[in-house]
Amino acid sequence: MSSPRPEKRRAITEAARRVFGTEGYARAAVDAIAAEAGVSKRTVYNHFRDKEDLFLSVALEGGHEVTAAIARLLEKHLRKIVDVTEDLTAFALERVAAVWEFPDHFALVRTIEAEAARIPRPVLDAWIEAGPQTAHLRLAPYLAGMADRGLLSLGDATAELAADHFNLLTVVNVNQRTFYGAVPLPEDEVTETVTTGVRTFLRLYGPP
Amino acid sequence: MSSPRPEKRRAITEAARRVFGTEGYARAAVDAIAAEAGVSKRTVYNHFRDKEDLFLSVALEGGHEVTAAIARLLEKHLRKIVDVTEDLTAFALERVAAVWEFPDHFALVRTIEAEAARIPRPVLDAWIEAGPQTAHLRLAPYLAGMADRGLLSLGDATAELAADHFNLLTVVNVNQRTFYGAVPLPEDEVTETVTTGVRTFLRLYGPP
DNA sequence: GTCTATAAAAAGATAGAC
DNA sequence: GTCTATCTTTTTATAGAC
């Protein structure tokens, strides 16, 4: 399972992400992954115990990458606030667009959700923590900071709860409608949904 | 494709719902569905063109059934309002519990979401309309009625938007955490989430 | 570790009798 | 329309040479 050719392993994981994303788990053939990666099938089995091991490795890796990308978006838009409404909206719009920016990953997310009941709990928990949960919770400190500066008023709500509501009203709402990007939604409807979501969030937590 | 033995067709669709729900689309074997239904595989192919036709028929049928069940919950809890908070909470709790009451159907929902990109658009649209969209939109008239009676104050929001927010804050929130019931969540956390969701909803739309 | 070739099993769909 | 038996293809995983 060690790998003196790290570039091959890399090629395999990238190919696997594409094929698993396009085909789903059961339909994806290891043959196809090997072909897409430009290696023989035997090489795939030298790097990964079996198909399931390959799938879960790719999923976990993708979770970390997307979480990192979202962390960069948080820094970009919410590190220094110029205008609360505009900055939150700009963040949410780019956050939502991640679904189209990493189509292979989010196709994988849909597959994971479908397979959730069949994935070993420790592995699933590791994925949830690496991916959605962390990406989700990292928003809270930024909101807390904004509240400290008087830009938001959390009342007796925790920053985590406010982050929860922000995500539901913007990202989750759009993802529900588009099945995580599988069904396209006109850009102006996305903008409308996010704008309304931010406005609603500020009715809950906007400065007095 | 006609069926002089309707009870066989029924047995097949019920078996298909269980097997597709348990195994997902690609993994589910028509052999297994036939065995579960107690008929031969050839009989399955006499009633349904192919595996995909069977899957989509079952999905659509399930969508209608669950939508009807949710309509009954709306009538039960929101036809006559005794206490706004309590009635909305009771409705949301039972609405959320539907995921555990129809485990096969919601396992199928997860599969549909995963396969969304591969399902023919007209068929997918028909399913969305029969299932989630209708179940979702039927809440709006009840909220509008409550607003008319002064039990809610919608401001300049439409009843559809308020319904959207109610669903996001309660049902969608729980479903996100549990992957539509695939990962269990302690009952008190469910209650806590729904209660908080209703309270937040009433901060937005409660009477003045 | 990587390749070609192959084994072994599974699954979708159909032929043909009744 | 329903059944048993079968065809055909696809797929996971491995043997064995280099």
PDB file of C-alpha atoms in Angstrom, chain A:
ATOM      1  CA  MET A   1       0.000   0.000   0.000  1.00  0.00           C
ATOM      2  CA  SER A   2       3.057   2.312   0.090  1.00  0.00           C
ATOM      3  CA  SER A   3       3.735   4.272  -3.066  1.00  0.00           C
ATOM      4  CA  PRO A   4       7.036   5.087  -4.686  1.00  0.00           C
ATOM      5  CA  ARG A   5       5.085   6.729  -7.514  1.00  0.00           C
ATOM      6  CA  PRO A   6       3.009   9.338  -5.713  1.00  0.00           C
ATOM      7  CA  GLU A   7       1.973  10.887  -9.012  1.00  0.00           C
ATOM      8  CA  LYS A   8       0.196   7.679  -9.931  1.00  0.00           C
ATOM      9  CA  ARG A   9      -1.713   7.664  -6.706  1.00  0.00           C
ATOM     10  CA  ARG A  10      -2.689  11.239  -7.335  1.00  0.00           C
ATOM     11  CA  ALA A  11      -3.838  10.412 -10.865  1.00  0.00           C
ATOM     12  CA  ILE A  12      -5.933   7.571  -9.491  1.00  0.00           C
ATOM     13  CA  THR A  13      -7.668   9.659  -6.841  1.00  0.00           C
ATOM     14  CA  GLU A  14      -8.469  12.401  -9.334  1.00  0.00           C
ATOM     15  CA  ALA A  15      -9.802   9.919 -11.846  1.00  0.00           C
ATOM     16  CA  ALA A  16     -11.784   8.215  -9.109  1.00  0.00           C
ATOM     17  CA  ARG A  17     -13.380  11.479  -8.074  1.00  0.00           C
ATOM     18  CA  ARG A  18     -14.507  12.121 -11.627  1.00  0.00           C
ATOM     19  CA  VAL A  19     -15.824   8.607 -12.261  1.00  0.00           C
ATOM     20  CA  PHE A  20     -17.479   8.146  -8.859  1.00  0.00           C
ATOM     21  CA  GLY A  21     -18.985  11.600  -9.261  1.00  0.00           C
ATOM     22  CA  THR A  22     -20.319  10.859 -12.715  1.00  0.00           C
ATOM     23  CA  GLU A  23     -21.476   7.292 -12.146  1.00  0.00           C
ATOM     24  CA  GLY A  24     -22.166   6.908  -8.462  1.00  0.00           C
ATOM     25  CA  TYR A  25     -20.558   4.185  -6.369  1.00  0.00           C
ATOM     26  CA  ALA A  26     -21.980   0.913  -7.623  1.00  0.00           C
ATOM     27  CA  ARG A  27     -22.003   1.885 -11.287  1.00  0.00           C
ATOM     28  CA  ALA A  28     -18.436   3.156 -11.295  1.00  0.00           C
ATOM     29  CA  ALA A  29     -16.121   0.493 -12.697  1.00  0.00           C
ATOM     30  CA  VAL A  30     -12.585   0.206 -11.417  1.00  0.00           C
ATOM     31  CA  ASP A  31     -11.671  -0.470 -15.050  1.00  0.00           C
ATOM     32  CA  ALA A  32     -12.960   2.960 -16.001  1.00  0.00           C
ATOM     33  CA  ILE A  33     -11.093   4.632 -13.154  1.00  0.00           C
ATOM     34  CA  ALA A  34      -7.854   2.956 -14.140  1.00  0.00           C
ATOM     35  CA  ALA A  35      -8.327   3.951 -17.781  1.00  0.00           C
ATOM     36  CA  GLU A  36      -9.151   7.547 -16.837  1.00  0.00           C
ATOM     37  CA  ALA A  37      -6.040   7.646 -14.664  1.00  0.00           C
ATOM     38  CA  GLY A  38      -3.878   6.101 -17.386  1.00  0.00           C
ATOM     39  CA  VAL A  39      -2.732   3.204 -15.226  1.00  0.00           C
ATOM     40  CA  SER A  40      -3.531  -0.483 -15.174  1.00  0.00           C
ATOM     41  CA  LYS A  41      -6.237  -1.821 -12.954  1.00  0.00           C
ATOM     42  CA  ARG A  42      -3.685  -3.812 -10.995  1.00  0.00           C
ATOM     43  CA  THR A  43      -1.976  -0.581  -9.999  1.00  0.00           C
ATOM     44  CA  VAL A  44      -5.205   0.688  -8.530  1.00  0.00           C
ATOM     45  CA  TYR A  45      -5.395  -2.419  -6.368  1.00  0.00           C
ATOM     46  CA  ASN A  46      -1.788  -1.950  -5.316  1.00  0.00           C
ATOM     47  CA  HIS A  47      -2.596   1.477  -3.913  1.00  0.00           C
ATOM     48  CA  PHE A  48      -6.018   0.763  -2.449  1.00  0.00           C
ATOM     49  CA  ARG A  49      -7.282  -2.347  -0.710  1.00  0.00           C
ATOM     50  CA  ASP A  50     -10.506  -2.463  -2.675  1.00  0.00           C
ATOM     51  CA  LYS A  51     -13.114  -0.306  -4.355  1.00  0.00           C
ATOM     52  CA  GLU A  52     -14.660   0.807  -1.072  1.00  0.00           C
ATOM     53  CA  ASP A  53     -11.325   1.863   0.338  1.00  0.00           C
ATOM     54  CA  LEU A  54     -10.694   3.918  -2.784  1.00  0.00           C
ATOM     55  CA  PHE A  55     -14.097   5.581  -2.579  1.00  0.00           C
ATOM     56  CA  LEU A  56     -13.796   6.513   1.062  1.00  0.00           C
ATOM     57  CA  SER A  57     -10.253   7.824   0.636  1.00  0.00           C
ATOM     58  CA  VAL A  58     -11.338  10.060  -2.211  1.00  0.00           C
ATOM     59  CA  ALA A  59     -14.372  11.283  -0.293  1.00  0.00           C
ATOM     60  CA  LEU A  60     -12.359  12.217   2.777  1.00  0.00           C
ATOM     61  CA  GLU A  61      -9.693  13.960   0.728  1.00  0.00           C
ATOM     62  CA  GLY A  62     -12.322  15.959  -1.164  1.00  0.00           C
ATOM     63  CA  GLY A  63     -13.973  16.947   2.088  1.00  0.00           C
ATOM     64  CA  HIS A  64     -10.746  18.470   3.364  1.00  0.00           C
ATOM     65  CA  GLU A  65     -10.159  20.346   0.111  1.00  0.00           C
ATOM     66  CA  VAL A  66     -13.598  21.893  -0.041  1.00  0.00           C
ATOM     67  CA  THR A  67     -13.499  22.790   3.630  1.00  0.00           C
ATOM     68  CA  ALA A  68     -10.233  24.607   2.998  1.00  0.00           C
ATOM     69  CA  ALA A  69     -11.739  26.423   0.026  1.00  0.00           C
ATOM     70  CA  ILE A  70     -14.663  27.571   2.150  1.00  0.00           C
ATOM     71  CA  ALA A  71     -12.299  28.728   4.871  1.00  0.00           C
ATOM     72  CA  ARG A  72     -10.624  30.943   2.256  1.00  0.00           C
ATOM     73  CA  LEU A  73     -14.012  32.398   1.314  1.00  0.00           C
ATOM     74  CA  LEU A  74     -14.685  33.227   4.944  1.00  0.00           C
ATOM     75  CA  GLU A  75     -11.396  35.103   5.195  1.00  0.00           C
ATOM     76  CA  LYS A  76     -11.955  36.867   1.893  1.00  0.00           C
ATOM     77  CA  HIS A  77     -15.399  38.228   2.693  1.00  0.00           C
ATOM     78  CA  LEU A  78     -15.810  38.322   6.448  1.00  0.00           C
ATOM     79  CA  ARG A  79     -12.354  39.160   7.804  1.00  0.00           C
ATOM     80  CA  LYS A  80     -12.979  42.871   7.497  1.00  0.00           C
ATOM     81  CA  ILE A  81     -16.540  44.023   7.144  1.00  0.00           C
ATOM     82  CA  VAL A  82     -17.295  47.031   4.968  1.00  0.00           C
ATOM     83  CA  ASP A  83     -21.050  46.630   4.661  1.00  0.00           C
ATOM     84  CA  VAL A  84     -22.767  43.839   6.588  1.00  0.00           C
ATOM     85  CA  THR A  85     -25.460  43.085   4.026  1.00  0.00           C
ATOM     86  CA  GLU A  86     -23.163  43.229   1.037  1.00  0.00           C
ATOM     87  CA  ASP A  87     -20.350  41.243   2.565  1.00  0.00           C
ATOM     88  CA  LEU A  88     -22.649  38.490   3.833  1.00  0.00           C
ATOM     89  CA  THR A  89     -24.371  38.340   0.461  1.00  0.00           C
ATOM     90  CA  ALA A  90     -21.108  38.181  -1.448  1.00  0.00           C
ATOM     91  CA  PHE A  91     -19.908  35.404   0.846  1.00  0.00           C
ATOM     92  CA  ALA A  92     -23.105  33.411   0.505  1.00  0.00           C
ATOM     93  CA  LEU A  93     -23.092  33.753  -3.290  1.00  0.00           C
ATOM     94  CA  GLU A  94     -19.563  32.427  -3.585  1.00  0.00           C
ATOM     95  CA  ARG A  95     -20.279  29.785  -0.975  1.00  0.00           C
ATOM     96  CA  VAL A  96     -23.220  28.596  -3.023  1.00  0.00           C
ATOM     97  CA  ALA A  97     -21.201  28.713  -6.233  1.00  0.00           C
ATOM     98  CA  ALA A  98     -18.757  26.183  -4.743  1.00  0.00           C
ATOM     99  CA  VAL A  99     -21.252  23.556  -5.760  1.00  0.00           C
ATOM    100  CA  TRP A 100     -20.624  24.398  -9.391  1.00  0.00           C
ATOM    101  CA  GLU A 101     -16.931  24.981  -8.882  1.00  0.00           C
ATOM    102  CA  PHE A 102     -16.354  21.488  -7.490  1.00  0.00           C
ATOM    103  CA  PRO A 103     -18.953  19.511  -9.423  1.00  0.00           C
ATOM    104  CA  ASP A 104     -17.146  16.198  -9.019  1.00  0.00           C
ATOM    105  CA  HIS A 105     -16.880  16.618  -5.293  1.00  0.00           C
ATOM    106  CA  PHE A 106     -20.522  17.474  -4.781  1.00  0.00           C
ATOM    107  CA  ALA A 107     -21.643  14.666  -7.030  1.00  0.00           C
ATOM    108  CA  LEU A 108     -19.664  12.558  -4.586  1.00  0.00           C
ATOM    109  CA  VAL A 109     -21.435  14.199  -1.686  1.00  0.00           C
ATOM    110  CA  ARG A 110     -24.764  13.112  -3.151  1.00  0.00           C
ATOM    111  CA  THR A 111     -23.412   9.592  -3.472  1.00  0.00           C
ATOM    112  CA  ILE A 112     -22.222   9.603   0.127  1.00  0.00           C
ATOM    113  CA  GLU A 113     -25.619  10.759   1.335  1.00  0.00           C
ATOM    114  CA  ALA A 114     -27.252   7.967  -0.607  1.00  0.00           C
ATOM    115  CA  GLU A 115     -24.798   5.409   0.765  1.00  0.00           C
ATOM    116  CA  ALA A 116     -24.804   6.829   4.296  1.00  0.00           C
ATOM    117  CA  ALA A 117     -26.606   3.845   5.772  1.00  0.00           C
ATOM    118  CA  ARG A 118     -24.023   1.463   4.262  1.00  0.00           C
ATOM    119  CA  ILE A 119     -20.858   3.367   5.167  1.00  0.00           C
ATOM    120  CA  PRO A 120     -19.120   2.274   8.404  1.00  0.00           C
ATOM    121  CA  ARG A 121     -20.016   4.769  11.103  1.00  0.00           C
ATOM    122  CA  PRO A 122     -16.472   5.776  12.099  1.00  0.00           C
ATOM    123  CA  VAL A 123     -15.659   6.505   8.470  1.00  0.00           C
ATOM    124  CA  LEU A 124     -18.871   8.428   7.905  1.00  0.00           C
ATOM    125  CA  ASP A 125     -18.294  10.416  11.076  1.00  0.00           C
ATOM    126  CA  ALA A 126     -14.773  11.254   9.946  1.00  0.00           C
ATOM    127  CA  TRP A 127     -16.144  12.515   6.645  1.00  0.00           C
ATOM    128  CA  ILE A 128     -18.861  14.604   8.272  1.00  0.00           C
ATOM    129  CA  GLU A 129     -16.295  16.176  10.534  1.00  0.00           C
ATOM    130  CA  ALA A 130     -13.807  16.859   7.758  1.00  0.00           C
ATOM    131  CA  GLY A 131     -16.442  18.205   5.428  1.00  0.00           C
ATOM    132  CA  PRO A 132     -19.861  19.655   6.071  1.00  0.00           C
ATOM    133  CA  GLN A 133     -19.632  20.032   9.840  1.00  0.00           C
ATOM    134  CA  THR A 134     -16.360  21.910   9.893  1.00  0.00           C
ATOM    135  CA  ALA A 135     -17.201  24.084   6.892  1.00  0.00           C
ATOM    136  CA  HIS A 136     -20.420  24.845   8.662  1.00  0.00           C
ATOM    137  CA  LEU A 137     -19.115  25.629  12.125  1.00  0.00           C
ATOM    138  CA  ARG A 138     -16.248  27.818  10.979  1.00  0.00           C
ATOM    139  CA  LEU A 139     -18.729  30.550  10.205  1.00  0.00           C
ATOM    140  CA  ALA A 140     -19.659  30.946  13.868  1.00  0.00           C
ATOM    141  CA  PRO A 141     -16.502  32.739  15.076  1.00  0.00           C
ATOM    142  CA  TYR A 142     -16.827  35.316  12.313  1.00  0.00           C
ATOM    143  CA  LEU A 143     -20.399  36.055  13.339  1.00  0.00           C
ATOM    144  CA  ALA A 144     -19.306  36.277  16.970  1.00  0.00           C
ATOM    145  CA  GLY A 145     -16.643  38.791  15.964  1.00  0.00           C
ATOM    146  CA  MET A 146     -19.192  40.848  14.076  1.00  0.00           C
ATOM    147  CA  ALA A 147     -21.452  40.843  17.112  1.00  0.00           C
ATOM    148  CA  ASP A 148     -18.578  42.037  19.287  1.00  0.00           C
ATOM    149  CA  ARG A 149     -18.137  45.005  16.970  1.00  0.00           C
ATOM    150  CA  GLY A 150     -21.856  45.782  17.104  1.00  0.00           C
ATOM    151  CA  LEU A 151     -22.478  44.768  13.514  1.00  0.00           C
ATOM    152  CA  LEU A 152     -24.848  42.008  14.580  1.00  0.00           C
ATOM    153  CA  SER A 153     -26.962  41.496  17.660  1.00  0.00           C
ATOM    154  CA  LEU A 154     -27.210  37.881  18.630  1.00  0.00           C
ATOM    155  CA  GLY A 155     -29.452  38.421  21.642  1.00  0.00           C
ATOM    156  CA  ASP A 156     -29.434  35.234  23.678  1.00  0.00           C
ATOM    157  CA  ALA A 157     -28.650  33.064  20.662  1.00  0.00           C
ATOM    158  CA  THR A 158     -25.221  31.456  20.407  1.00  0.00           C
ATOM    159  CA  ALA A 159     -23.026  32.236  17.430  1.00  0.00           C
ATOM    160  CA  GLU A 160     -23.371  28.568  16.426  1.00  0.00           C
ATOM    161  CA  LEU A 161     -27.137  28.868  16.232  1.00  0.00           C
ATOM    162  CA  ALA A 162     -26.882  32.031  14.173  1.00  0.00           C
ATOM    163  CA  ALA A 163     -24.444  30.279  11.842  1.00  0.00           C
ATOM    164  CA  ASP A 164     -26.913  27.443  11.580  1.00  0.00           C
ATOM    165  CA  HIS A 165     -29.638  29.842  10.533  1.00  0.00           C
ATOM    166  CA  PHE A 166     -27.422  31.634   8.046  1.00  0.00           C
ATOM    167  CA  ASN A 167     -26.526  28.382   6.365  1.00  0.00           C
ATOM    168  CA  LEU A 168     -30.119  27.165   6.261  1.00  0.00           C
ATOM    169  CA  LEU A 169     -31.452  30.417   4.830  1.00  0.00           C
ATOM    170  CA  THR A 170     -28.829  30.656   2.087  1.00  0.00           C
ATOM    171  CA  VAL A 171     -26.677  27.656   1.211  1.00  0.00           C
ATOM    172  CA  VAL A 172     -28.945  24.820   2.272  1.00  0.00           C
ATOM    173  CA  ASN A 173     -31.953  26.447   0.634  1.00  0.00           C
ATOM    174  CA  VAL A 174     -30.214  26.652  -2.735  1.00  0.00           C
ATOM    175  CA  ASN A 175     -28.683  23.185  -2.422  1.00  0.00           C
ATOM    176  CA  GLN A 176     -32.094  21.694  -1.680  1.00  0.00           C
ATOM    177  CA  ARG A 177     -33.532  23.158  -4.868  1.00  0.00           C
ATOM    178  CA  THR A 178     -30.651  22.145  -7.091  1.00  0.00           C
ATOM    179  CA  PHE A 179     -29.896  18.754  -5.531  1.00  0.00           C
ATOM    180  CA  TYR A 180     -26.391  20.030  -4.789  1.00  0.00           C
ATOM    181  CA  GLY A 181     -25.979  21.359  -8.293  1.00  0.00           C
ATOM    182  CA  ALA A 182     -27.330  18.359 -10.192  1.00  0.00           C
ATOM    183  CA  VAL A 183     -30.358  20.298 -11.439  1.00  0.00           C
ATOM    184  CA  PRO A 184     -29.504  23.753 -12.761  1.00  0.00           C
ATOM    185  CA  LEU A 185     -31.200  26.849 -11.356  1.00  0.00           C
ATOM    186  CA  PRO A 186     -31.157  30.151 -13.281  1.00  0.00           C
ATOM    187  CA  GLU A 187     -28.553  32.504 -11.875  1.00  0.00           C
ATOM    188  CA  ASP A 188     -31.049  35.225 -11.069  1.00  0.00           C
ATOM    189  CA  GLU A 189     -33.086  32.796  -8.997  1.00  0.00           C
ATOM    190  CA  VAL A 190     -29.954  31.859  -7.091  1.00  0.00           C
ATOM    191  CA  THR A 191     -29.215  35.518  -6.492  1.00  0.00           C
ATOM    192  CA  GLU A 192     -32.806  36.163  -5.433  1.00  0.00           C
ATOM    193  CA  THR A 193     -32.802  33.234  -3.014  1.00  0.00           C
ATOM    194  CA  VAL A 194     -29.506  34.239  -1.430  1.00  0.00           C
ATOM    195  CA  THR A 195     -30.433  37.910  -1.201  1.00  0.00           C
ATOM    196  CA  THR A 196     -33.722  37.101   0.458  1.00  0.00           C
ATOM    197  CA  GLY A 197     -31.948  34.660   2.766  1.00  0.00           C
ATOM    198  CA  VAL A 198     -29.462  37.280   3.927  1.00  0.00           C
ATOM    199  CA  ARG A 199     -32.243  39.828   4.431  1.00  0.00           C
ATOM    200  CA  THR A 200     -34.155  37.326   6.538  1.00  0.00           C
ATOM    201  CA  PHE A 201     -31.023  36.491   8.520  1.00  0.00           C
ATOM    202  CA  LEU A 202     -30.563  40.184   9.282  1.00  0.00           C
ATOM    203  CA  ARG A 203     -34.170  40.463  10.444  1.00  0.00           C
ATOM    204  CA  LEU A 204     -33.174  37.887  13.037  1.00  0.00           C
ATOM    205  CA  TYR A 205     -29.693  39.095  13.920  1.00  0.00           C
ATOM    206  CA  GLY A 206     -29.234  42.544  12.370  1.00  0.00           C
ATOM    207  CA  PRO A 207     -28.043  45.440  14.558  1.00  0.00           C
ATOM    208  CA  PRO A 208     -30.903  47.129  16.432  1.00  0.00           C
TER     209      PRO A 208
END
